[in-house]
Amino acid sequence: MNTRYIFVTGGVVSSLGKGIISASIGKLLQARGYKVTIQKFDPYINIDPGTLNPYEHGECYVTVDGMETDLDLGHYERFTGIRTTRENSMTTGKIYQAVIDKERRGDYLGKTIQVVPHITNEIKARIKANATREHFDFVITEIGGTIGDIESAPFMEAIRQLRWEMGRSAINIHLTYVPYLNAAGEFKTKPTQHSVKEMQSMGIQPDILILRTEHHLEESLLKKVASFCNVDEDCVVQSEDLPSIYEVPLNMQKQGLDASIIRKLGEEVGHTPEMKAWRSFVKKEKEATKIVNIGLVGKYDLQDAYKSIRESLSLAATYNDCKAKLHFVSSEDIDKTNVAEKLAGLDGVIICPGFGQRGIEGKLVAAEYTRTHNIPTFGICLGMQMMVIEFARNVLGYKDAHSMEMDPKTTHNVIDIMEEQKNITNMGGTMRLGAYGCELKEGSKVRSIYAESHIEERHRHRYEFNNQYIDQYESNGMKCVGKNAESNLVEIVEIPEHKWYIGTQFHPEYSSTVLRPHPLFMDFVKTIVSA
Ligand code: GLN
């Protein structure tokens, strides 16, 4: 079958969950046996979100091939199990950079470079790029931002042209919001109508409308929207708030969204897949009653900042028949006098990743407390580095032990900068990024958790465990149990004597998916539940 293109846009307000809808559509098409990819086009000018503060844009997600991307790619991977690449994440910044590079090379042969056609052509080429390298039945393209944003105008024009050129091979799905006005006791469809009008004014007629709503909408209202917006009645579906995002694909399937998409694209609809494994996951999630309390010691009090960690924990909890109640503990507020109180009632603690000085001491205090109180602890990236520093200070006796990131003058640089990172001045895209191999030591806890000797995990950091200290750590009880075979860099530390005290230099949270939850998160939660 020829590649079909699905464009997903959003209107009325931001944060409607376009990423989850796109991921759900991907999942449903995949369940019908189609080969699918999902890509995100973001209208901001940053080359990638790697340099963005998590308060601006939530977590930075990293692909296997080392691209720092939008957190929506995390949803795509968790829902579909697809491994995305750098081609699945595009920004205005990258598009302009490519066009300007071509201009400098003289590729445009003396032409005046303009948004239309040069920028729009670049966008079009990149939307099609994934399918030129590999065959996909469906390419889902989510456009970031909200209809009407100045920044997204070139993207809308590119979609308009593509739809015109592709005819029945492309459709547009538009996600809007239907507010409920308490005082009037009514749902309001006017914002949706306006949003569709705005799209029409750009020459795009949505084929399918998905109405986000906090409460269930009556059939008559959906029909009204259909007739006001020139959309078939079976092409208006609602996405009401659900207890879990993982119920969204099932809710979409129930309303025939996947069937409508396939029909609109001129394909045979066929029977509706059962989605057995997915359903049983959702059932487990619904039925779990036991609660485990897990603390996230970090500096961003924002749902999206540690998105993949949160999702990985909740997936692991579901498979362990419990619910993970996550408690954010601000590392800036933790000190020796209050740590017991701050961590009271927590069954396990995650020491979160991060950059820079802020909140460092609190993470060290938390790591010491959980180490000495036998509380299951998982340190991720900076979290692992904090475990290492804390151990050096309090067990090896190096009071000034530190990371070169925070204290370049320390005489005990247990966390050091890699040689190849030393002269880097550009911050964007220059870290150790993407998947690297790691050999797991025979007899270690992690080896039995993974039940494998070789793993590959994704990285995003500049600093590393300083191998000069390996022997001292090992002889004092912290073992270096995962190493990269080529560079000999330490990727995992563990304290075998402890109930669960493991730190990973990599980010396991990026590769946990609904149907393949990550073994480390699984074992961490399992240890907590069975305690
Ligand atoms: N700041 C640390 C480094 O660059 C850790 C980064 C992280 O936690 N992702 O090595």
Coordinates of C-alpha atoms and ligand atoms in Angstrom, one line a residue:
M1 CA 0.0 0.0 0.0
N2 CA 1.2 3.6 -0.7
T3 CA 2.1 5.6 2.3
R4 CA -0.8 7.5 3.8
Y5 CA -0.3 10.7 5.7
I6 CA -2.2 11.8 8.8
F7 CA -1.8 15.3 10.0
V8 CA -2.8 16.1 13.6
T9 CA -3.4 19.7 14.6
G10 CA -4.8 21.3 17.7
G11 CA -7.1 24.3 18.2
V12 CA -8.8 26.5 20.9
V13 CA -6.2 25.9 23.6
S14 CA -2.9 24.2 24.1
S15 CA -2.3 21.1 26.3
L16 CA -5.2 19.1 24.9
G17 CA -3.1 16.0 24.6
K18 CA -2.4 15.9 20.9
G19 CA 0.6 13.7 21.6
I20 CA -1.5 11.1 23.4
I21 CA -4.1 11.2 20.6
S22 CA -1.4 10.8 17.9
A23 CA 0.1 8.0 19.9
S24 CA -3.3 6.4 20.3
I25 CA -4.0 6.6 16.6
G26 CA -0.6 5.0 16.0
K27 CA -1.4 2.2 18.3
L28 CA -4.8 1.5 16.8
L29 CA -3.4 1.4 13.2
Q30 CA -0.5 -0.8 14.4
A31 CA -3.0 -3.2 16.0
R32 CA -4.5 -3.6 12.5
G33 CA -1.2 -4.8 11.2
Y34 CA -0.1 -1.5 9.6
K35 CA 3.5 -0.2 9.7
V36 CA 3.3 3.2 11.3
T37 CA 5.6 6.0 12.3
I38 CA 4.8 9.1 14.3
Q39 CA 6.7 12.4 14.0
K40 CA 6.5 15.7 15.8
F41 CA 6.9 19.1 14.0
D42 CA 7.4 21.9 16.5
P43 CA 7.0 25.5 15.5
Y44 CA 9.6 26.9 18.0
I45 CA 12.9 28.2 16.8
N46 CA 15.2 26.2 19.1
I47 CA 17.0 23.5 17.1
D48 CA 15.9 21.0 19.6
P49 CA 14.4 21.1 23.1
G50 CA 17.8 20.1 24.6
T51 CA 18.6 23.6 25.7
L52 CA 15.1 24.3 27.1
N53 CA 14.5 24.5 30.8
P54 CA 12.0 21.8 31.8
Y55 CA 9.7 24.5 33.2
E56 CA 9.4 25.8 29.6
H57 CA 8.8 22.5 27.8
G58 CA 8.8 19.6 30.3
E59 CA 11.1 16.7 30.0
C60 CA 13.6 16.4 27.1
Y61 CA 13.2 13.0 25.6
V62 CA 16.1 11.2 23.9
T63 CA 15.9 8.9 20.9
V64 CA 18.1 5.8 20.5
D65 CA 20.2 7.7 17.9
G66 CA 20.9 10.5 20.3
M67 CA 18.4 13.3 19.3
E68 CA 17.1 15.5 22.1
T69 CA 13.4 15.8 21.4
D70 CA 10.0 16.8 22.6
L71 CA 8.4 14.6 25.3
D72 CA 5.6 13.6 23.0
L73 CA 8.0 11.2 21.4
G74 CA 8.0 9.5 24.7
H75 CA 4.2 8.9 24.4
Y76 CA 4.7 7.7 20.8
E77 CA 7.3 5.1 22.0
R78 CA 5.4 4.1 25.1
F79 CA 2.2 3.5 23.3
T80 CA 3.5 1.9 20.1
G81 CA 6.8 0.4 21.0
I82 CA 8.2 2.1 17.9
R83 CA 11.8 3.3 18.2
T84 CA 11.8 6.9 17.0
T85 CA 14.9 8.6 15.5
R86 CA 16.1 12.1 14.9
E87 CA 13.9 12.2 11.8
N88 CA 10.8 12.0 14.0
S89 CA 11.5 15.3 15.6
M90 CA 11.6 18.6 13.7
T91 CA 11.5 22.2 14.7
T92 CA 11.3 25.5 12.9
G93 CA 14.9 26.0 14.0
K94 CA 16.1 22.9 12.2
I95 CA 14.1 23.8 9.1
Y96 CA 15.6 27.3 8.9
Q97 CA 19.0 26.0 9.6
A98 CA 18.8 23.6 6.7
V99 CA 17.4 26.3 4.3
I100 CA 20.1 28.8 5.4
D101 CA 22.9 26.2 4.9
K102 CA 21.6 25.5 1.4
E103 CA 21.5 29.2 0.7
R104 CA 25.1 29.6 1.8
R105 CA 26.2 26.7 -0.4
G106 CA 24.5 28.4 -3.3
D107 CA 22.0 25.6 -3.9
Y108 CA 19.2 28.0 -4.7
L109 CA 21.0 29.4 -7.7
G110 CA 20.5 33.1 -7.0
K111 CA 16.9 33.0 -6.0
T112 CA 15.4 35.1 -3.2
I113 CA 14.8 32.8 -0.3
Q114 CA 11.3 33.1 1.1
V115 CA 9.0 31.4 3.6
V116 CA 6.9 30.3 0.7
P117 CA 8.1 28.2 -1.1
H118 CA 11.6 27.6 0.4
I119 CA 10.6 27.0 4.0
T120 CA 7.4 25.3 3.2
N121 CA 9.2 23.0 0.7
E122 CA 11.7 22.1 3.3
I123 CA 8.9 21.2 5.7
K124 CA 7.1 19.2 3.1
A125 CA 10.3 17.3 2.2
R126 CA 10.9 16.5 5.9
I127 CA 7.3 15.4 6.5
K128 CA 7.9 12.8 3.7
A129 CA 11.5 12.0 4.7
N130 CA 10.9 9.1 7.0
A131 CA 8.9 7.3 4.3
T132 CA 11.6 7.7 1.7
R133 CA 14.1 5.8 3.8
E134 CA 11.8 3.0 4.9
H135 CA 8.3 1.9 3.9
F136 CA 5.5 3.0 6.2
D137 CA 1.8 2.4 5.6
F138 CA 1.0 5.4 7.7
V139 CA 3.0 8.5 8.7
I140 CA 1.4 10.4 11.5
T141 CA 2.6 14.0 11.8
E142 CA 1.7 16.0 14.8
I143 CA 2.1 19.7 14.5
G144 CA 2.9 21.4 17.8
G145 CA 1.2 24.6 19.0
T146 CA -2.3 25.8 18.4
I147 CA -4.0 26.8 15.1
G148 CA -3.6 30.6 14.7
D149 CA -0.2 30.8 16.2
I150 CA 2.0 33.0 14.0
E151 CA 4.8 30.4 14.2
S152 CA 2.7 27.6 12.9
A153 CA 1.6 29.3 9.7
P154 CA 4.3 27.8 7.4
F155 CA 3.5 24.4 8.7
M156 CA -0.2 24.9 7.9
E157 CA 0.7 26.0 4.4
A158 CA 2.9 23.0 4.0
I159 CA 0.1 20.6 5.1
R160 CA -2.4 22.4 2.8
Q161 CA -0.1 21.9 -0.2
L162 CA 0.6 18.3 0.7
R163 CA -3.0 17.4 1.1
W164 CA -3.8 19.0 -2.3
E165 CA -0.9 17.1 -3.9
M166 CA -1.7 13.8 -2.2
G167 CA -5.5 13.8 -2.6
R168 CA -6.9 10.8 -0.8
S169 CA -3.6 9.8 0.6
A170 CA -3.7 12.4 3.3
I171 CA -6.1 13.5 5.9
N172 CA -6.3 16.1 8.6
I173 CA -7.4 15.4 12.1
H174 CA -8.1 18.4 14.2
L175 CA -8.3 18.3 18.0
T176 CA -10.3 21.0 19.8
Y177 CA -11.8 21.7 23.1
V178 CA -15.5 21.8 24.1
P179 CA -15.8 23.7 27.4
Y180 CA -18.7 23.2 29.8
L181 CA -20.0 26.4 31.3
N182 CA -21.2 25.7 34.8
A183 CA -23.3 28.9 35.1
A184 CA -25.1 28.2 31.8
G185 CA -25.2 24.5 32.4
E186 CA -24.1 24.0 28.8
F187 CA -21.3 22.7 26.6
K188 CA -20.1 25.3 24.1
T189 CA -19.1 24.3 20.6
K190 CA -18.4 27.8 19.3
P191 CA -14.7 27.7 20.0
T192 CA -14.5 24.5 17.9
Q193 CA -16.5 26.1 15.1
H194 CA -14.1 29.1 15.2
S195 CA -11.1 26.9 15.2
V196 CA -12.3 25.0 12.1
K197 CA -13.2 28.3 10.4
E198 CA -9.6 29.4 11.0
M199 CA -8.3 26.2 9.4
Q200 CA -10.7 26.7 6.5
S201 CA -9.4 30.2 6.0
M202 CA -5.9 28.6 5.6
G203 CA -7.4 26.3 3.0
I204 CA -7.5 23.2 5.1
Q205 CA -10.8 21.3 5.7
P206 CA -10.4 18.9 8.7
D207 CA -11.6 15.4 7.8
I208 CA -11.9 14.3 11.4
L209 CA -12.6 16.2 14.6
I210 CA -11.7 15.0 18.0
L211 CA -13.4 17.0 20.8
R212 CA -11.6 17.1 24.1
T213 CA -14.1 17.4 26.9
E214 CA -14.1 17.0 30.7
H215 CA -17.6 15.4 30.6
H216 CA -19.4 13.1 28.3
L217 CA -20.9 14.8 25.2
E218 CA -24.3 13.7 23.8
E219 CA -24.6 12.4 20.3
S220 CA -26.7 15.3 19.3
L221 CA -23.9 17.7 20.1
L222 CA -21.4 15.7 18.0
K223 CA -23.9 15.8 15.1
K224 CA -24.3 19.5 15.4
V225 CA -20.5 20.0 15.3
A226 CA -20.4 17.7 12.2
S227 CA -22.9 19.7 10.3
F228 CA -21.5 23.1 11.3
C229 CA -17.9 22.1 10.4
N230 CA -18.4 20.2 7.1
V231 CA -17.4 16.9 8.7
D232 CA -19.0 13.5 8.3
E233 CA -21.1 12.4 11.3
D234 CA -19.0 9.4 12.0
C235 CA -15.9 11.6 11.8
V236 CA -16.6 13.5 15.0
V237 CA -15.4 11.7 18.1
Q238 CA -15.0 12.8 21.7
S239 CA -12.1 12.4 24.0
E240 CA -13.3 12.8 27.4
D241 CA -11.2 12.9 30.5
L242 CA -10.4 9.3 31.6
P243 CA -8.7 7.9 34.7
S244 CA -5.7 6.9 32.6
I245 CA -4.2 8.0 29.3
Y246 CA -3.8 4.4 28.4
E247 CA -7.6 4.1 28.1
V248 CA -7.6 6.7 25.3
P249 CA -6.8 4.2 22.5
L250 CA -9.7 2.0 23.6
N251 CA -12.1 4.9 23.8
M252 CA -11.1 6.0 20.3
Q253 CA -11.5 2.5 19.0
K254 CA -14.9 2.2 20.6
Q255 CA -16.0 5.3 18.6
G256 CA -14.5 3.9 15.4
L257 CA -11.8 6.5 15.0
D258 CA -9.4 4.1 13.4
A259 CA -12.1 2.8 11.0
S260 CA -13.0 6.3 10.0
I261 CA -9.4 7.2 9.3
I262 CA -8.9 4.1 7.2
R263 CA -12.1 4.7 5.3
K264 CA -11.3 8.3 4.7
L265 CA -7.9 7.2 3.2
G266 CA -9.6 4.9 0.8
E267 CA -8.6 1.6 2.4
E268 CA -10.6 -1.5 3.2
V269 CA -11.6 -1.2 6.9
G270 CA -11.6 -4.9 8.0
H271 CA -12.4 -6.2 11.4
T272 CA -11.6 -4.3 14.6
P273 CA -8.6 -5.8 16.4
E274 CA -9.0 -7.1 19.9
M275 CA -6.0 -5.4 21.5
K276 CA -5.8 -8.2 24.1
A277 CA -2.5 -7.3 25.7
W278 CA -3.4 -3.6 25.9
R279 CA -6.8 -4.4 27.4
S280 CA -5.4 -6.6 30.0
F281 CA -2.9 -3.9 30.9
V282 CA -5.7 -1.4 31.3
K283 CA -7.7 -3.9 33.3
K284 CA -4.8 -4.5 35.7
E285 CA -4.4 -0.7 36.0
K286 CA -8.0 -0.3 36.9
E287 CA -8.1 -3.2 39.4
A288 CA -4.9 -2.3 41.3
T289 CA -5.7 -1.0 44.8
K290 CA -2.6 -1.4 46.8
I291 CA -0.6 1.8 46.9
V292 CA 3.1 2.3 47.0
N293 CA 4.5 5.7 47.9
I294 CA 7.5 6.7 45.8
G295 CA 9.4 10.0 46.3
L296 CA 10.9 11.9 43.4
V297 CA 13.8 13.9 44.8
G298 CA 14.4 16.6 42.2
K299 CA 14.1 20.3 41.5
Y300 CA 11.2 20.6 39.1
D301 CA 7.7 20.5 40.7
L302 CA 6.0 19.9 37.4
Q303 CA 4.2 16.8 36.1
D304 CA 6.0 17.0 32.8
A305 CA 9.5 17.5 34.0
Y306 CA 10.1 13.9 34.9
K307 CA 7.4 12.5 32.5
S308 CA 9.1 9.3 31.4
I309 CA 10.2 8.5 35.0
R310 CA 6.6 9.0 36.2
E311 CA 5.2 6.8 33.4
S312 CA 7.8 4.1 33.8
L313 CA 7.0 3.9 37.5
S314 CA 3.3 3.8 37.0
L315 CA 3.6 1.1 34.2
A316 CA 5.8 -1.0 36.5
A317 CA 3.3 -0.5 39.4
T318 CA 0.5 -1.8 37.2
Y319 CA 2.4 -4.9 36.3
N320 CA 3.1 -5.4 40.0
D321 CA -0.6 -5.0 40.7
C322 CA -0.3 -1.8 42.6
K323 CA -0.6 1.9 42.1
A324 CA 2.4 4.2 42.4
K325 CA 1.6 7.3 44.3
L326 CA 4.4 9.7 43.4
H327 CA 5.5 12.4 45.8
F328 CA 7.6 15.2 44.6
V329 CA 10.2 16.2 47.2
S330 CA 12.1 19.4 46.3
S331 CA 15.8 18.7 46.7
E332 CA 16.3 22.4 47.5
D333 CA 14.3 22.0 50.7
I334 CA 16.1 18.9 52.1
D335 CA 18.8 19.2 54.7
K336 CA 20.2 17.0 57.4
T337 CA 17.8 18.3 60.0
N338 CA 14.6 17.6 58.1
V339 CA 15.5 14.7 55.8
A340 CA 13.7 12.1 57.9
E341 CA 10.6 14.1 57.9
K342 CA 10.8 14.9 54.2
L343 CA 11.2 11.2 53.3
A344 CA 8.8 9.9 55.9
G345 CA 6.3 7.4 54.6
L346 CA 8.1 6.8 51.3
D347 CA 8.5 3.2 50.3
G348 CA 11.1 4.0 47.7
V349 CA 13.0 7.0 46.4
I350 CA 14.1 8.1 42.9
I351 CA 17.0 10.6 42.8
C352 CA 16.2 12.5 39.7
P353 CA 18.4 13.5 36.8
G354 CA 19.4 17.1 36.3
F355 CA 22.0 19.8 35.6
G356 CA 23.8 22.4 37.6
Q357 CA 24.3 23.3 41.2
R358 CA 20.7 24.0 42.4
G359 CA 19.4 21.4 44.8
I360 CA 22.5 19.3 44.8
E361 CA 23.1 19.1 48.5
G362 CA 19.6 18.0 49.2
K363 CA 20.0 15.1 46.7
L364 CA 23.2 14.1 48.6
V365 CA 21.5 14.2 51.9
A366 CA 18.6 12.1 50.6
A367 CA 21.0 9.6 49.1
E368 CA 22.8 9.2 52.4
Y369 CA 19.5 8.8 54.3
T370 CA 18.1 6.1 52.0
R371 CA 21.4 4.3 51.9
T372 CA 21.8 4.2 55.6
H373 CA 18.1 3.4 56.2
N374 CA 17.9 0.6 53.7
I375 CA 15.2 2.4 51.7
P376 CA 15.0 1.2 48.0
T377 CA 16.7 3.9 45.9
F378 CA 17.1 4.4 42.2
G379 CA 19.5 7.1 41.1
I380 CA 19.2 8.2 37.5
C381 CA 22.0 10.0 35.7
L382 CA 22.7 13.0 38.0
G383 CA 21.0 10.9 40.7
M384 CA 23.6 8.1 40.2
Q385 CA 26.3 10.7 40.3
M386 CA 24.9 11.9 43.6
M387 CA 25.0 8.4 45.0
V388 CA 28.6 8.1 44.0
I389 CA 29.6 11.5 45.6
E390 CA 27.7 10.8 48.8
F391 CA 29.5 7.4 49.1
A392 CA 32.8 9.1 48.6
R393 CA 32.1 11.7 51.2
N394 CA 30.6 9.5 53.9
V395 CA 32.1 6.1 53.3
L396 CA 35.5 6.7 51.6
G397 CA 36.0 9.7 53.8
Y398 CA 36.7 12.3 51.0
K399 CA 34.8 15.2 52.5
D400 CA 35.3 17.4 49.4
A401 CA 34.4 14.7 46.9
H402 CA 32.3 16.2 44.0
S403 CA 31.5 16.3 40.4
M404 CA 33.6 18.6 38.2
E405 CA 30.3 20.0 37.0
M406 CA 29.6 21.6 40.4
D407 CA 33.1 22.0 41.8
P408 CA 35.9 22.0 39.3
K409 CA 38.5 22.6 42.1
T410 CA 37.7 19.5 44.1
T411 CA 40.6 17.3 44.9
H412 CA 38.4 14.2 44.7
N413 CA 36.7 14.4 41.4
V414 CA 34.8 11.1 41.6
I415 CA 32.6 12.4 38.8
D416 CA 34.7 13.8 36.1
I417 CA 34.3 15.3 32.6
M418 CA 35.1 13.1 29.7
E419 CA 38.2 14.1 27.7
E420 CA 36.2 14.7 24.5
Q421 CA 33.8 16.9 26.3
K422 CA 36.5 19.2 27.7
N423 CA 36.8 21.8 24.9
I424 CA 33.1 21.9 24.0
T425 CA 31.7 25.4 24.1
N426 CA 28.3 24.9 22.4
M427 CA 25.7 23.6 24.8
G428 CA 23.2 22.2 22.3
G429 CA 23.4 18.6 21.2
T430 CA 27.0 18.1 22.4
M431 CA 26.5 15.7 25.3
R432 CA 27.0 11.9 25.3
L433 CA 23.6 11.2 23.7
G434 CA 21.7 8.2 22.7
A435 CA 22.1 4.5 23.1
Y436 CA 25.4 2.9 24.2
G437 CA 26.1 -0.7 25.1
C438 CA 26.7 -1.8 28.6
E439 CA 28.1 -5.2 29.9
L440 CA 26.6 -6.4 33.1
K441 CA 28.8 -8.1 35.6
E442 CA 28.3 -11.7 36.4
G443 CA 26.7 -12.3 39.8
S444 CA 25.4 -8.7 40.1
K445 CA 21.9 -7.7 41.0
V446 CA 21.4 -5.8 37.7
R447 CA 22.5 -8.8 35.7
S448 CA 19.8 -10.9 37.3
I449 CA 17.3 -8.1 36.9
Y450 CA 17.9 -7.7 33.2
A451 CA 18.5 -11.5 32.8
E452 CA 21.0 -10.5 30.1
S453 CA 24.7 -9.8 30.0
H454 CA 24.6 -7.0 27.3
I455 CA 22.2 -4.2 27.3
E456 CA 21.8 -0.9 25.4
E457 CA 20.5 2.2 27.1
R458 CA 20.1 5.9 26.3
H459 CA 22.4 8.6 27.7
R460 CA 22.2 12.3 28.1
H461 CA 25.1 13.7 30.1
R462 CA 28.6 15.2 30.0
Y463 CA 30.1 13.8 33.2
E464 CA 31.1 10.3 34.1
F465 CA 32.3 8.1 37.0
N466 CA 36.0 8.6 37.5
N467 CA 37.6 5.1 37.0
Q468 CA 40.6 6.0 39.2
Y469 CA 38.4 5.3 42.1
I470 CA 36.8 2.0 41.1
D471 CA 38.8 -0.1 43.5
Q472 CA 38.1 2.0 46.5
Y473 CA 34.4 1.9 45.8
E474 CA 34.4 -1.8 45.2
S475 CA 36.3 -2.7 48.3
N476 CA 34.0 -0.5 50.4
G477 CA 30.7 -2.0 49.1
M478 CA 29.6 0.0 46.1
K479 CA 30.1 -2.1 43.0
C480 CA 30.6 -0.9 39.4
V481 CA 28.4 -3.5 37.8
G482 CA 27.8 -2.1 34.3
K483 CA 30.5 -0.9 32.0
N484 CA 30.7 0.1 28.4
A485 CA 33.0 -2.3 26.6
E486 CA 34.7 0.2 24.3
S487 CA 35.3 3.1 26.7
N488 CA 35.3 1.2 30.0
L489 CA 33.0 3.9 31.4
V490 CA 31.0 2.9 34.4
E491 CA 27.3 2.8 33.6
I492 CA 25.8 1.3 36.7
V493 CA 26.7 1.2 40.4
E494 CA 24.9 -0.9 43.1
I495 CA 25.3 -1.7 46.7
P496 CA 24.6 -5.5 47.0
E497 CA 24.2 -5.3 50.7
H498 CA 21.3 -2.9 50.4
K499 CA 17.7 -3.8 49.7
W500 CA 17.8 -1.9 46.4
Y501 CA 20.4 0.8 45.8
I502 CA 21.1 1.1 42.1
G503 CA 22.3 4.1 40.1
T504 CA 22.4 4.2 36.4
Q505 CA 24.4 6.8 34.3
F506 CA 21.9 6.2 31.6
H507 CA 18.2 6.9 31.4
P508 CA 16.2 3.6 31.5
E509 CA 13.0 5.6 31.6
Y510 CA 13.2 6.4 27.9
S511 CA 12.8 2.8 26.9
S512 CA 9.9 1.7 29.1
T513 CA 6.8 1.0 27.1
V514 CA 3.3 -0.1 28.0
L515 CA 3.7 -3.6 26.6
R516 CA 7.4 -3.9 27.6
P517 CA 7.9 -2.1 30.9
H518 CA 11.6 -1.6 31.9
P519 CA 13.2 -4.4 34.0
L520 CA 14.8 -1.9 36.4
F521 CA 11.6 -0.1 37.2
M522 CA 9.8 -3.4 37.4
D523 CA 12.3 -4.8 39.9
F524 CA 12.4 -1.5 41.9
V525 CA 8.6 -1.5 42.3
K526 CA 8.5 -5.3 42.9
T527 CA 11.0 -4.9 45.7
I528 CA 8.9 -2.2 47.3
V529 CA 5.6 -4.1 47.0
S530 CA 7.0 -7.3 48.4
A531 CA 8.6 -5.5 51.4
Ligands
GLN1 N1 24.5 17.0 34.8 C1 25.0 15.6 34.7 C2 25.9 15.5 33.6 O1 25.9 16.2 32.6 C3 23.8 14.7 34.7 C4 22.9 14.9 33.5 C5 21.6 14.2 33.7 O2 21.1 13.9 34.8 N2 20.9 13.9 32.6 O3 26.7 14.5 33.5

